[in-house]
Coordinates of C-alpha atoms in Angstrom, one line a residue:
Chain A
M1 CA 15.5 -17.4 16.3
T2 CA 13.2 -14.4 17.0
N3 CA 15.4 -12.2 14.8
L4 CA 13.9 -14.2 11.5
A5 CA 11.3 -12.1 12.1
I6 CA 13.6 -8.3 11.3
L7 CA 15.3 -9.8 8.0
P8 CA 12.7 -9.5 5.4
I9 CA 13.3 -5.3 6.4
I10 CA 17.2 -5.8 7.1
I11 CA 18.0 -8.1 3.7
P12 CA 16.6 -5.3 1.6
L13 CA 17.9 -2.2 3.6
F14 CA 21.6 -3.7 3.3
A15 CA 20.7 -4.7 -0.5
A16 CA 19.3 -0.8 -0.8
I17 CA 22.6 1.0 0.9
I18 CA 25.0 -1.9 -1.1
L19 CA 23.6 -0.7 -4.8
A20 CA 23.7 3.2 -3.9
F21 CA 27.1 2.3 -3.9
T22 CA 27.7 0.5 -7.4
T23 CA 25.0 2.7 -9.0
K24 CA 27.6 3.4 -11.9
K25 CA 28.4 -0.1 -12.7
V26 CA 25.1 -0.6 -14.4
K27 CA 25.9 -4.2 -15.0
L28 CA 26.7 -5.2 -11.4
S29 CA 23.9 -3.5 -9.5
R30 CA 21.4 -5.5 -12.2
T31 CA 23.0 -9.0 -10.9
L32 CA 23.4 -7.2 -7.5
A33 CA 19.6 -6.5 -7.6
K34 CA 19.0 -10.2 -8.9
V35 CA 21.2 -11.8 -6.4
F36 CA 19.5 -10.2 -3.5
A37 CA 15.8 -10.4 -4.8
V38 CA 16.4 -14.3 -4.7
I39 CA 18.1 -14.4 -1.2
N40 CA 15.6 -12.6 0.1
L41 CA 12.9 -14.6 -1.6
M42 CA 14.6 -17.4 -0.1
F43 CA 14.5 -16.1 3.4
V44 CA 11.1 -14.9 3.5
I45 CA 10.0 -18.7 2.4
Y46 CA 11.9 -20.1 5.1
I47 CA 10.5 -17.6 7.7
T48 CA 7.1 -18.7 6.4
Y49 CA 7.5 -22.2 7.0
E50 CA 8.7 -21.9 10.2
V51 CA 5.6 -19.4 11.3
F52 CA 3.2 -21.7 9.6
T53 CA 4.8 -24.7 11.4
N54 CA 5.8 -22.9 15.1
G55 CA 3.8 -20.2 15.3
S56 CA 4.3 -16.9 15.4
I57 CA 7.8 -15.2 15.7
I58 CA 8.0 -12.2 17.7
L59 CA 11.1 -9.6 17.7
E60 CA 11.5 -7.6 21.2
T61 CA 14.1 -5.2 19.9
G62 CA 16.8 -4.3 21.9
G63 CA 15.5 -6.8 24.6
W64 CA 13.1 -4.4 25.8
K65 CA 9.4 -6.4 26.9
A66 CA 6.6 -6.2 24.4
P67 CA 4.5 -3.3 25.8
Y68 CA 7.5 -1.1 26.0
G69 CA 9.8 -2.1 23.3
I70 CA 9.3 -2.1 20.0
I71 CA 7.9 -5.2 18.3
F72 CA 7.7 -6.8 14.9
V73 CA 5.0 -9.8 15.1
A74 CA 5.8 -12.4 11.7
D75 CA 2.3 -14.4 12.6
I76 CA 0.2 -16.1 9.8
F77 CA -1.0 -13.2 8.3
S78 CA 1.5 -11.0 8.3
I79 CA 4.1 -13.7 6.4
L80 CA 2.1 -14.8 4.0
I81 CA 1.5 -11.1 2.7
V82 CA 5.5 -10.6 3.0
L83 CA 5.9 -13.7 0.9
T84 CA 3.8 -13.0 -1.5
S85 CA 5.3 -9.6 -1.9
S86 CA 8.6 -10.8 -1.7
L87 CA 7.5 -13.2 -4.6
L88 CA 6.0 -10.5 -6.8
T89 CA 9.0 -8.3 -6.1
T90 CA 11.7 -10.7 -6.9
A91 CA 9.9 -11.3 -11.1
I92 CA 9.8 -7.7 -11.0
I93 CA 13.4 -7.0 -10.4
F94 CA 14.1 -9.4 -13.2
F95 CA 12.0 -7.4 -15.1
A96 CA 13.4 -4.2 -14.4
T97 CA 17.2 -5.2 -15.0
R98 CA 15.6 -6.1 -18.8
T99 CA 13.5 -3.0 -19.5
V100 CA 14.4 -0.3 -17.3
P101 CA 16.5 2.8 -19.0
E102 CA 20.3 2.8 -18.3
Q103 CA 19.8 6.9 -17.4
K104 CA 17.5 5.5 -14.5
E105 CA 19.5 2.6 -13.2
V106 CA 22.5 5.2 -12.4
H107 CA 19.7 7.6 -10.8
Y108 CA 19.8 5.2 -7.7
F109 CA 16.8 3.1 -9.6
Y110 CA 17.6 -0.3 -7.7
A111 CA 18.4 1.1 -4.3
M112 CA 14.5 3.0 -4.5
V113 CA 13.1 -0.1 -5.4
Y114 CA 14.9 -1.9 -2.3
F115 CA 14.1 0.8 0.3
L116 CA 10.9 0.5 -0.8
I117 CA 10.5 -2.9 -0.3
S118 CA 12.0 -2.3 3.2
G119 CA 9.6 -0.2 4.4
V120 CA 6.9 -2.5 2.7
S121 CA 7.6 -5.4 4.6
G122 CA 8.3 -3.5 7.7
A123 CA 5.1 -1.7 7.4
F124 CA 3.3 -5.5 7.0
L125 CA 5.4 -6.7 9.8
T126 CA 5.2 -4.1 12.6
G127 CA 3.3 -4.7 16.4
D128 CA 3.7 -1.0 16.7
L129 CA 1.0 1.6 15.4
F130 CA 3.7 4.7 15.4
N131 CA 6.2 2.5 14.1
L132 CA 4.1 1.7 11.2
F133 CA 3.5 5.7 10.3
V134 CA 7.7 5.4 10.2
F135 CA 7.5 2.6 7.9
F136 CA 4.8 4.1 5.6
E137 CA 7.4 7.3 5.4
V138 CA 10.3 5.0 4.4
L139 CA 8.0 3.4 1.6
L140 CA 6.4 6.3 0.2
M141 CA 10.1 8.3 0.5
A142 CA 11.3 5.6 -1.7
S143 CA 8.2 5.9 -3.7
Y144 CA 8.5 9.8 -4.2
G145 CA 12.0 9.1 -5.3
L146 CA 10.7 6.7 -7.9
I147 CA 7.5 7.9 -9.3
T148 CA 9.6 11.5 -10.2
L149 CA 12.7 9.5 -11.6
G150 CA 13.6 11.1 -15.2
G151 CA 10.5 13.4 -15.1
G152 CA 9.0 15.2 -17.7
K153 CA 6.4 17.3 -17.6
A154 CA 3.1 15.6 -16.7
Q155 CA 4.8 13.1 -14.5
L156 CA 6.1 15.9 -12.4
R157 CA 3.2 17.5 -12.3
E158 CA 1.1 14.6 -11.3
S159 CA 3.7 12.9 -8.7
L160 CA 3.6 16.6 -6.7
K161 CA -0.1 15.6 -6.5
Y162 CA 0.6 12.2 -5.5
V163 CA 3.0 13.6 -2.7
L164 CA 1.2 15.8 -1.1
I165 CA -1.5 14.1 -0.2
N166 CA 0.4 11.6 0.9
L167 CA 1.8 13.7 2.9
F168 CA -1.3 15.5 3.9
S169 CA -2.9 11.8 4.9
S170 CA 0.7 10.9 7.0
I171 CA -0.3 14.0 8.9
V172 CA -3.4 13.1 9.6
F173 CA -2.1 9.6 11.1
V174 CA 0.6 11.1 12.9
T175 CA -2.6 13.2 14.6
T176 CA -4.7 10.0 15.0
V177 CA -1.6 8.3 17.1
A178 CA -1.6 11.0 19.6
F179 CA -5.5 10.9 19.9
L180 CA -5.2 7.3 20.6
Y181 CA -2.1 7.8 22.7
S182 CA -3.8 10.4 24.8
V183 CA -7.0 7.4 25.4
V184 CA -5.5 4.4 26.3
G185 CA -1.6 5.2 26.6
T186 CA 0.3 3.1 24.3
V187 CA 0.8 2.8 20.9
N188 CA 1.7 -0.8 21.1
M189 CA -1.0 -2.2 18.7
A190 CA -1.8 -5.5 20.8
Q191 CA -1.9 -3.4 24.3
I192 CA -4.4 -0.7 22.4
A193 CA -6.4 -4.2 22.0
Q194 CA -6.4 -5.0 25.1
R195 CA -7.0 -1.7 26.3
V196 CA -9.8 -1.4 24.0
H197 CA -11.1 -4.3 25.0
E198 CA -11.2 -3.4 28.5
V199 CA -13.1 -0.6 28.3
E200 CA -15.5 -2.0 25.3
Q201 CA -14.5 0.6 22.8
Q202 CA -16.4 3.7 24.1
G203 CA -17.1 6.7 21.3
I204 CA -14.4 8.6 21.3
L205 CA -12.8 5.3 20.2
T206 CA -14.7 4.5 17.5
A207 CA -14.4 8.2 16.6
I208 CA -10.7 7.9 16.2
G209 CA -11.2 4.7 14.6
V210 CA -13.1 5.5 11.4
I211 CA -10.4 8.8 11.5
L212 CA -7.7 6.3 11.3
F213 CA -9.7 4.1 8.8
F214 CA -9.8 7.3 6.5
V215 CA -6.1 7.7 6.5
F216 CA -5.4 4.5 4.9
A217 CA -8.8 4.7 2.9
T218 CA -6.6 7.8 1.1
K219 CA -3.2 5.3 0.9
A220 CA -5.1 2.2 -0.3
A221 CA -7.3 4.8 -3.0
L222 CA -11.0 3.5 -1.8
F223 CA -13.8 5.8 -2.9
P224 CA -13.5 8.7 -2.2
L225 CA -10.3 9.2 -2.1
Y226 CA -8.9 7.7 -5.2
Y227 CA -8.9 10.4 -7.3
W228 CA -4.9 11.2 -7.0
M229 CA -4.4 7.5 -7.6
P230 CA -5.1 6.0 -11.7
K231 CA -3.1 9.2 -13.2
S232 CA 0.1 9.1 -10.9
Y233 CA 0.1 5.4 -11.1
V234 CA 0.2 5.4 -14.9
V235 CA 3.1 8.4 -15.5
P236 CA 5.8 6.3 -14.3
N237 CA 8.0 3.5 -15.7
P238 CA 5.9 0.5 -16.2
V239 CA 8.0 -1.3 -13.3
V240 CA 7.3 1.5 -11.1
S241 CA 3.8 1.3 -12.0
A242 CA 3.3 -2.4 -10.9
L243 CA 5.8 -2.1 -7.7
F244 CA 2.9 0.9 -6.9
G245 CA 0.0 -0.8 -8.0
A246 CA 0.9 -4.4 -6.4
L247 CA 2.2 -2.6 -3.4
L248 CA 1.1 0.2 -2.2
T249 CA -2.4 0.4 -1.9
K250 CA -2.1 -2.9 -0.8
V251 CA -0.2 -1.7 2.2
G252 CA -3.1 0.3 3.2
I253 CA -5.9 -2.1 3.0
Y254 CA -3.9 -4.5 5.0
S255 CA -3.3 -2.2 7.6
I256 CA -7.3 -1.5 7.4
I257 CA -7.4 -5.1 7.9
R258 CA -5.0 -5.6 11.3
V259 CA -6.4 -2.5 13.3
F260 CA -10.2 -3.5 12.3
T261 CA -9.6 -7.1 13.4
L262 CA -7.4 -6.5 16.2
I263 CA -8.4 -3.2 17.6
F264 CA -11.6 -1.4 17.4
I265 CA -14.4 -4.7 16.8
F266 CA -17.1 -3.5 18.9
E267 CA -18.9 -1.2 17.2
T268 CA -19.2 -3.2 13.9
E269 CA -22.7 -1.8 13.1
L270 CA -21.6 1.4 12.7
T271 CA -17.9 1.1 11.1
H272 CA -18.6 -2.0 9.3
T273 CA -22.0 -0.8 7.3
L274 CA -19.3 2.1 6.5
F275 CA -17.1 -0.2 5.5
L276 CA -19.9 -2.0 3.1
W277 CA -21.3 0.9 1.6
I278 CA -17.6 2.5 0.7
A279 CA -16.4 -1.2 -0.7
G280 CA -19.8 -0.8 -3.0
L281 CA -18.9 2.5 -4.1
S282 CA -15.7 2.1 -4.8
M283 CA -16.3 -1.1 -6.9
I284 CA -18.7 1.0 -9.2
F285 CA -16.8 3.9 -9.5
G286 CA -13.3 2.2 -9.9
V287 CA -15.2 -0.1 -13.1
I288 CA -16.5 3.6 -14.2
G289 CA -13.1 5.1 -14.6
A290 CA -11.8 1.7 -16.1
L291 CA -14.8 2.0 -18.7
S292 CA -14.6 5.5 -19.4
T293 CA -11.1 5.6 -20.8
K294 CA -9.4 4.8 -24.2
D295 CA -5.6 4.6 -22.5
V296 CA -4.5 0.6 -21.9
K297 CA -2.5 2.2 -18.4
M298 CA -5.7 3.7 -17.2
I299 CA -7.9 1.3 -17.6
V300 CA -5.8 -1.1 -15.5
A301 CA -5.0 1.9 -13.0
Y302 CA -8.3 2.3 -12.8
N303 CA -8.9 -1.4 -12.0
V304 CA -7.2 -1.6 -8.7
I305 CA -9.8 0.4 -6.8
P306 CA -12.5 -2.3 -7.3
S307 CA -10.1 -4.7 -6.6
I308 CA -9.6 -3.0 -3.2
G309 CA -13.4 -2.8 -2.5
F310 CA -13.7 -6.5 -3.0
I311 CA -10.9 -7.0 0.0
L312 CA -12.8 -4.5 1.9
Y313 CA -16.2 -6.2 1.2
G314 CA -14.8 -8.9 2.7
L315 CA -13.8 -7.1 6.0
A316 CA -17.5 -5.3 6.0
V317 CA -19.1 -8.9 6.4
F318 CA -16.8 -9.6 8.5
N319 CA -17.3 -13.5 9.2
Q320 CA -15.1 -16.3 8.5
D321 CA -16.0 -17.1 5.1
A322 CA -16.2 -13.3 4.0
L323 CA -12.6 -12.7 5.7
S324 CA -10.9 -15.7 4.1
G325 CA -12.3 -14.2 0.7
S326 CA -10.8 -11.1 1.6
V327 CA -7.2 -12.5 2.4
Y328 CA -7.8 -15.0 -0.8
Y329 CA -8.5 -12.1 -2.8
L330 CA -5.9 -9.5 -1.4
V331 CA -2.9 -12.3 -2.4
H332 CA -4.3 -13.2 -5.6
D333 CA -4.9 -9.4 -6.1
M334 CA -0.9 -8.5 -5.7
I335 CA 0.1 -10.9 -8.0
I336 CA -2.2 -10.4 -10.4
K337 CA -1.8 -6.4 -10.3
A338 CA 1.5 -7.2 -11.1
A339 CA 1.4 -9.1 -14.1
L340 CA -1.3 -6.9 -15.5
F341 CA 0.8 -3.7 -15.2
L342 CA 3.6 -5.3 -16.6
I343 CA 1.7 -7.1 -19.4
V344 CA 0.7 -3.5 -20.4
G345 CA 4.0 -2.1 -19.9
I346 CA 5.4 -4.5 -23.2
V347 CA 1.4 -3.6 -24.9
V348 CA 2.7 0.2 -24.6
Y349 CA 6.6 -0.1 -25.7
V350 CA 5.6 -2.7 -29.0
A351 CA 2.6 -0.5 -29.7
G352 CA 4.8 2.2 -29.8
T353 CA 1.0 4.3 -27.9
S354 CA -0.8 3.5 -25.1
D355 CA -3.8 4.9 -26.7
L356 CA -6.3 2.0 -27.8
K357 CA -7.8 3.4 -30.9
K358 CA -4.4 3.9 -32.4
M359 CA -3.3 0.0 -31.5
G360 CA -4.6 -3.0 -33.8
G361 CA -3.2 -6.2 -34.7
L362 CA -0.5 -6.8 -32.4
I363 CA -1.4 -10.8 -31.9
H364 CA 0.1 -11.6 -35.4
N365 CA 3.5 -10.3 -34.0
Y366 CA 3.0 -11.1 -30.9
P367 CA 0.6 -14.0 -30.2
V368 CA 2.0 -15.3 -26.3
L369 CA 1.9 -11.4 -25.2
G370 CA -1.2 -11.1 -26.4
W371 CA -2.3 -14.4 -24.9
T372 CA -0.8 -14.0 -21.6
L373 CA -3.3 -11.1 -21.6
F374 CA -6.0 -13.0 -22.5
L375 CA -5.1 -15.3 -19.6
S376 CA -4.5 -12.2 -17.0
A377 CA -7.9 -11.1 -17.6
F378 CA -9.0 -14.1 -17.1
V379 CA -7.3 -14.8 -13.8
L380 CA -8.8 -11.2 -12.6
A381 CA -12.1 -11.3 -13.3
G382 CA -12.5 -14.4 -11.5
I383 CA -13.4 -17.0 -13.9
P384 CA -13.3 -20.9 -12.8
P385 CA -11.1 -22.0 -11.9
L386 CA -8.7 -19.6 -11.7
S387 CA -7.3 -17.9 -8.4
G388 CA -9.8 -14.6 -8.6
F389 CA -12.9 -17.2 -8.5
I390 CA -11.7 -18.6 -5.1
G391 CA -11.4 -15.2 -3.8
K392 CA -15.2 -14.3 -4.6
L393 CA -17.0 -17.6 -4.5
L394 CA -15.8 -16.8 -0.5
L395 CA -17.1 -13.9 -0.4
I396 CA -20.4 -14.2 -2.0
K397 CA -20.7 -17.0 0.6
G398 CA -19.8 -15.5 3.2
S399 CA -22.5 -12.7 2.3
F400 CA -25.5 -14.7 1.7
A401 CA -24.4 -16.2 5.5
N402 CA -25.0 -12.3 6.7
D403 CA -28.0 -12.1 4.3
E404 CA -26.4 -9.5 2.3
V405 CA -27.7 -9.7 -0.9
V406 CA -27.4 -6.2 -2.5
I407 CA -23.5 -6.1 -2.5
V408 CA -23.5 -9.0 -4.0
I409 CA -25.0 -8.0 -6.9
V410 CA -23.1 -4.8 -7.3
A411 CA -19.8 -7.1 -6.8
L412 CA -21.0 -9.3 -9.5
L413 CA -21.9 -7.3 -12.0
S414 CA -18.7 -5.1 -11.5
S415 CA -16.6 -8.4 -11.8
L416 CA -18.1 -9.1 -15.5
L417 CA -17.3 -5.0 -16.3
I418 CA -13.9 -5.7 -15.0
L419 CA -13.8 -8.4 -17.3
Y420 CA -14.9 -6.1 -20.3
S421 CA -12.6 -3.1 -19.7
V422 CA -9.6 -5.6 -19.5
M423 CA -11.0 -8.1 -22.4
K424 CA -11.0 -4.6 -24.9
I425 CA -7.5 -4.0 -24.7
F426 CA -7.4 -7.6 -25.9
I427 CA -10.0 -7.1 -28.5
Q428 CA -8.6 -3.4 -29.6
G429 CA -5.1 -3.9 -30.0
F430 CA -4.7 -7.3 -30.3
W431 CA -7.1 -8.5 -32.8
G432 CA -8.1 -6.7 -36.2
E433 CA -5.7 -5.6 -38.9
K434 CA -1.6 -5.9 -39.1
Q435 CA -0.1 -2.9 -39.2
I436 CA 2.6 -2.5 -41.5
D437 CA 4.2 0.2 -40.8
L438 CA 4.6 -0.8 -37.0
P439 CA 8.4 -2.2 -36.6
I440 CA 8.6 -5.5 -34.4
K441 CA 10.5 -4.9 -31.1
S442 CA 12.2 -8.0 -29.6
T443 CA 10.4 -9.2 -26.3
K444 CA 13.2 -11.3 -25.4
G445 CA 13.1 -12.3 -21.8
L446 CA 10.3 -9.8 -21.1
L447 CA 7.9 -12.3 -20.5
S448 CA 9.9 -14.7 -18.4
P449 CA 8.9 -12.6 -15.0
I450 CA 5.4 -12.5 -16.0
V451 CA 5.0 -15.9 -16.9
F452 CA 6.3 -16.7 -13.7
L453 CA 3.4 -14.8 -11.8
L454 CA 0.4 -15.7 -14.0
S455 CA 1.4 -19.3 -13.4
I456 CA 1.5 -18.4 -9.4
S457 CA -1.8 -17.2 -9.4
V458 CA -3.1 -20.1 -11.2
L459 CA -1.8 -22.6 -9.0
L460 CA -3.6 -20.2 -6.1
G461 CA -6.6 -21.5 -8.4
V462 CA -6.4 -24.7 -9.3
G463 CA -4.7 -25.9 -6.3
A464 CA -7.1 -24.2 -3.9
E465 CA -7.5 -27.3 -2.2
W466 CA -3.9 -27.1 -0.6
V467 CA -4.2 -23.3 -0.1
Y468 CA -7.6 -22.8 1.1
P469 CA -7.0 -24.6 4.4
N470 CA -4.2 -22.0 5.4
I471 CA -5.9 -19.3 4.3
E472 CA -8.9 -20.7 7.1
L473 CA -6.5 -20.4 9.6
I474 CA -5.6 -17.3 8.9
S475 CA -9.1 -15.6 8.9
E476 CA -9.7 -17.9 12.3
Y477 CA -6.8 -16.2 13.8
L478 CA -7.9 -12.6 12.3
L479 CA -11.2 -13.1 14.2
D480 CA -9.8 -13.8 17.3
P481 CA -8.0 -10.6 18.8
E482 CA -7.2 -12.7 22.0
I483 CA -4.7 -15.4 20.2
Y484 CA -2.4 -12.0 19.0
I485 CA -2.7 -10.0 21.7
N486 CA -1.9 -12.8 24.1
S487 CA 1.4 -14.3 21.9
V488 CA 2.4 -10.4 21.9
L489 CA 2.2 -9.7 25.7
K490 CA 2.6 -13.5 26.6
E491 CA 0.2 -13.7 29.4
Chain B
M1 CA -1.6 24.5 29.4
E2 CA -2.6 21.6 27.7
I3 CA -6.1 23.5 26.4
I4 CA -3.9 26.5 25.4
I5 CA -1.5 24.6 23.3
S6 CA -4.5 22.2 21.6
I7 CA -6.0 25.7 21.0
L8 CA -3.2 26.6 19.3
A9 CA -2.2 23.5 17.3
G10 CA -6.1 23.8 16.2
L11 CA -5.0 27.6 15.4
L12 CA -1.8 25.9 13.2
F13 CA -3.9 23.3 11.6
A14 CA -6.8 25.9 10.5
V15 CA -4.1 27.8 9.0
G16 CA -1.9 24.7 7.4
V17 CA -5.0 23.8 5.7
Y18 CA -6.2 27.5 4.6
N19 CA -2.8 27.2 2.8
I20 CA -2.9 23.7 1.5
L21 CA -6.1 25.1 -0.3
Q22 CA -4.8 28.4 -2.1
K23 CA -3.5 27.9 -5.6
Q24 CA 0.1 28.8 -5.2
L25 CA 2.5 26.0 -4.9
L26 CA 4.7 27.7 -2.2
R27 CA 1.7 28.3 0.1
I28 CA 0.8 24.7 -0.4
A29 CA 4.3 23.6 0.6
I30 CA 4.1 26.5 4.2
G31 CA 0.5 24.4 4.7
T32 CA 2.0 21.3 4.6
G33 CA 5.0 22.7 6.9
L34 CA 2.3 24.4 9.3
I35 CA 0.1 21.3 9.9
S36 CA 3.0 18.9 10.4
H37 CA 4.1 21.5 13.2
A38 CA 0.2 21.2 14.5
A39 CA 0.7 17.7 14.8
H40 CA 3.9 17.8 16.6
L41 CA 2.2 19.6 19.4
F42 CA -0.7 17.6 19.6
I43 CA 1.4 14.6 20.3
L44 CA 3.0 16.7 23.1
T45 CA 0.2 17.6 24.6
M46 CA -1.3 14.0 24.4
G47 CA 1.3 13.0 26.8
K48 CA 0.4 15.9 29.5
L49 CA 2.4 18.8 29.9
K50 CA 4.7 18.9 33.2
R51 CA 7.6 21.0 34.4
G52 CA 10.6 20.2 36.4
Q53 CA 10.1 16.4 36.2
P54 CA 12.3 13.5 35.2
P55 CA 11.3 11.3 33.0
I56 CA 11.9 7.9 35.4
I57 CA 9.8 5.8 37.1
Q58 CA 10.5 4.8 40.3
D59 CA 9.1 3.6 43.2
G60 CA 7.6 5.9 45.4
I61 CA 7.6 8.9 42.5
T62 CA 4.3 9.8 41.8
Q63 CA 5.1 12.7 39.6
Y64 CA 7.3 11.8 36.4
T65 CA 7.3 13.0 32.9
D66 CA 6.1 10.7 29.9
P67 CA 9.0 10.5 27.7
L68 CA 7.4 8.2 24.9
P69 CA 5.7 11.3 23.2
Q70 CA 9.0 12.9 22.9
A71 CA 10.2 10.2 20.9
L72 CA 7.7 10.1 18.6
I73 CA 8.0 14.0 18.1
L74 CA 11.3 13.5 17.6
T75 CA 11.3 10.9 14.8
S76 CA 7.9 12.6 13.2
I77 CA 10.2 16.5 13.1
V78 CA 13.0 14.5 11.3
I79 CA 10.6 12.8 9.0
S80 CA 8.4 16.3 8.2
F81 CA 11.6 17.9 8.0
G82 CA 12.8 15.3 4.8
V83 CA 9.4 15.6 3.6
T84 CA 9.2 19.1 3.2
S85 CA 12.5 19.5 1.7
V86 CA 11.5 16.5 -1.2
I87 CA 8.5 18.9 -1.5
L88 CA 10.4 22.1 -2.1
V89 CA 12.8 20.9 -4.3
L90 CA 9.7 18.8 -6.1
A91 CA 7.7 22.1 -6.5
Y92 CA 10.6 23.9 -7.9
R93 CA 11.0 21.2 -10.7
T94 CA 7.4 21.0 -11.3
I95 CA 7.1 24.7 -11.6
N96 CA 10.4 25.1 -14.2
E97 CA 9.0 22.4 -16.2
N98 CA 5.5 23.7 -16.6
E99 CA 6.1 27.3 -16.7
T100 CA 3.3 27.4 -13.6
D101 CA 3.1 27.7 -10.0
N102 CA -1.0 27.8 -10.0
I103 CA -2.4 24.2 -8.8
E104 CA -5.3 25.1 -11.2
E105 CA -3.1 24.7 -14.5
L106 CA -1.6 22.0 -13.6
R107 CA -4.8 19.9 -13.8
G108 CA -3.5 18.3 -17.4
N109 CA -5.1 15.9 -19.2
D110 CA -2.0 15.2 -21.3
N111 CA 0.5 12.1 -20.6
D112 CA 3.5 13.5 -22.3

């Protein structure tokens, strides 16, 4: 049974290998890609069910006992995020089979997508800090392939920056792991946590924690380390942008939550005040970025930054309501970002330009597309009863309990401006005079994956009564690291 | 011994960062290679440097080498080897497409 924990990594890996061989037969690889996505999703749903009913599944690879071997931990937090990522990757792959140019498909597109998924699931499920680095590299290597695929001038230029910044942060990551190893003598996360608890987190450990935070902050695109992100997320194919926007930055913020709820939890005065500042500044600067541009893709890419800020803000407040809010918002944001990037991809495709000034009147020919954009803007900004609202409500409730009022004002103002920045696409792109000279392009079958994602998103909000108790379980679990440590080390 | 290697790693970091901050793409690629070497040296040093001791835990033996840093380093070297080759190919393609190897000129605001 414990082998279940590795299936979300193994299935995409096998899929990637098989798809690498069928790459010349485009139709076959399209079908296979879809089939593997559904298989993976079904297994993940089953594992989620198992974890929520019977508790964490812990796999000790090769039979090596916990602190010595490599372990994979499918606990309620990690498996929820894996489930979310499988749901959205399924939708994205179905979208990809209809939109990605054949020239890219034959150049190992699906294989690289599956390597990326495998790396992302691995990063979520691993219980070993060095292994986290390895999975980061797996997903980054696949992302390097995807971001440069079919490269033109601008694409290569921006990908180079993306590769360099990620490479640099990975090296700092390895160095930090080495520092941590020299202090606590292990790389197993549960054992690190145990030993940090024993020595009550001395100064050196806090310093290591802050370096680790900046490593993950680079990957998560938090202020002041976000400058590489918007452009490099805009240049590749919209499908790739959706995958990146929904998954890659979230891996960074997931690692921050994991590390700072499990290991470095004694100096919250210092670290979590830092988080609060960075969260607030990310919201402000992200929104300013989104308002400053007239490029629809850039608007959505900049919107990634404040949402990461929201998730970090829940961690910074660090009580149960705020952490529930963070987890809720993380799940909500992964889904809605995927949907938004895909919608904007279609908008750019039908309008033939990504410049808002040249668009207008799209609602006459594409009413459904227009209203999905409208709905997703509402979901993103958190209009009740949609899913963004529940997350923000919990965050704000948590911060009032801790008397953090300024950040609440910043958060609410930035949500308002987020709504405006996305509405701008709707108002300027869809309203107005019909452009007669614009050829009408078929969007047949493109909208169903988006509608699928949006309906999950709406369900998360409307069905909060069923979802919230599970999220509350997760935040309770996160606030008590002893449960994780005991379940892994079995004492 | 540890102190010498630490200083060496620090030097490599300094040289690597200096190279990354240069304008020429090839220098940047070399810089990333240098700092990854520095990181690897660090990992090795953090596991304590000893000579002539087997990596075995047995009753009665107090002197043994820690095998874990070596396993970590091996993984890390392979990864950085792969990434360096990717960077070199990507830099080569970028230089050809954009007709410049100067990072300042690769700023660009156009999305063509």
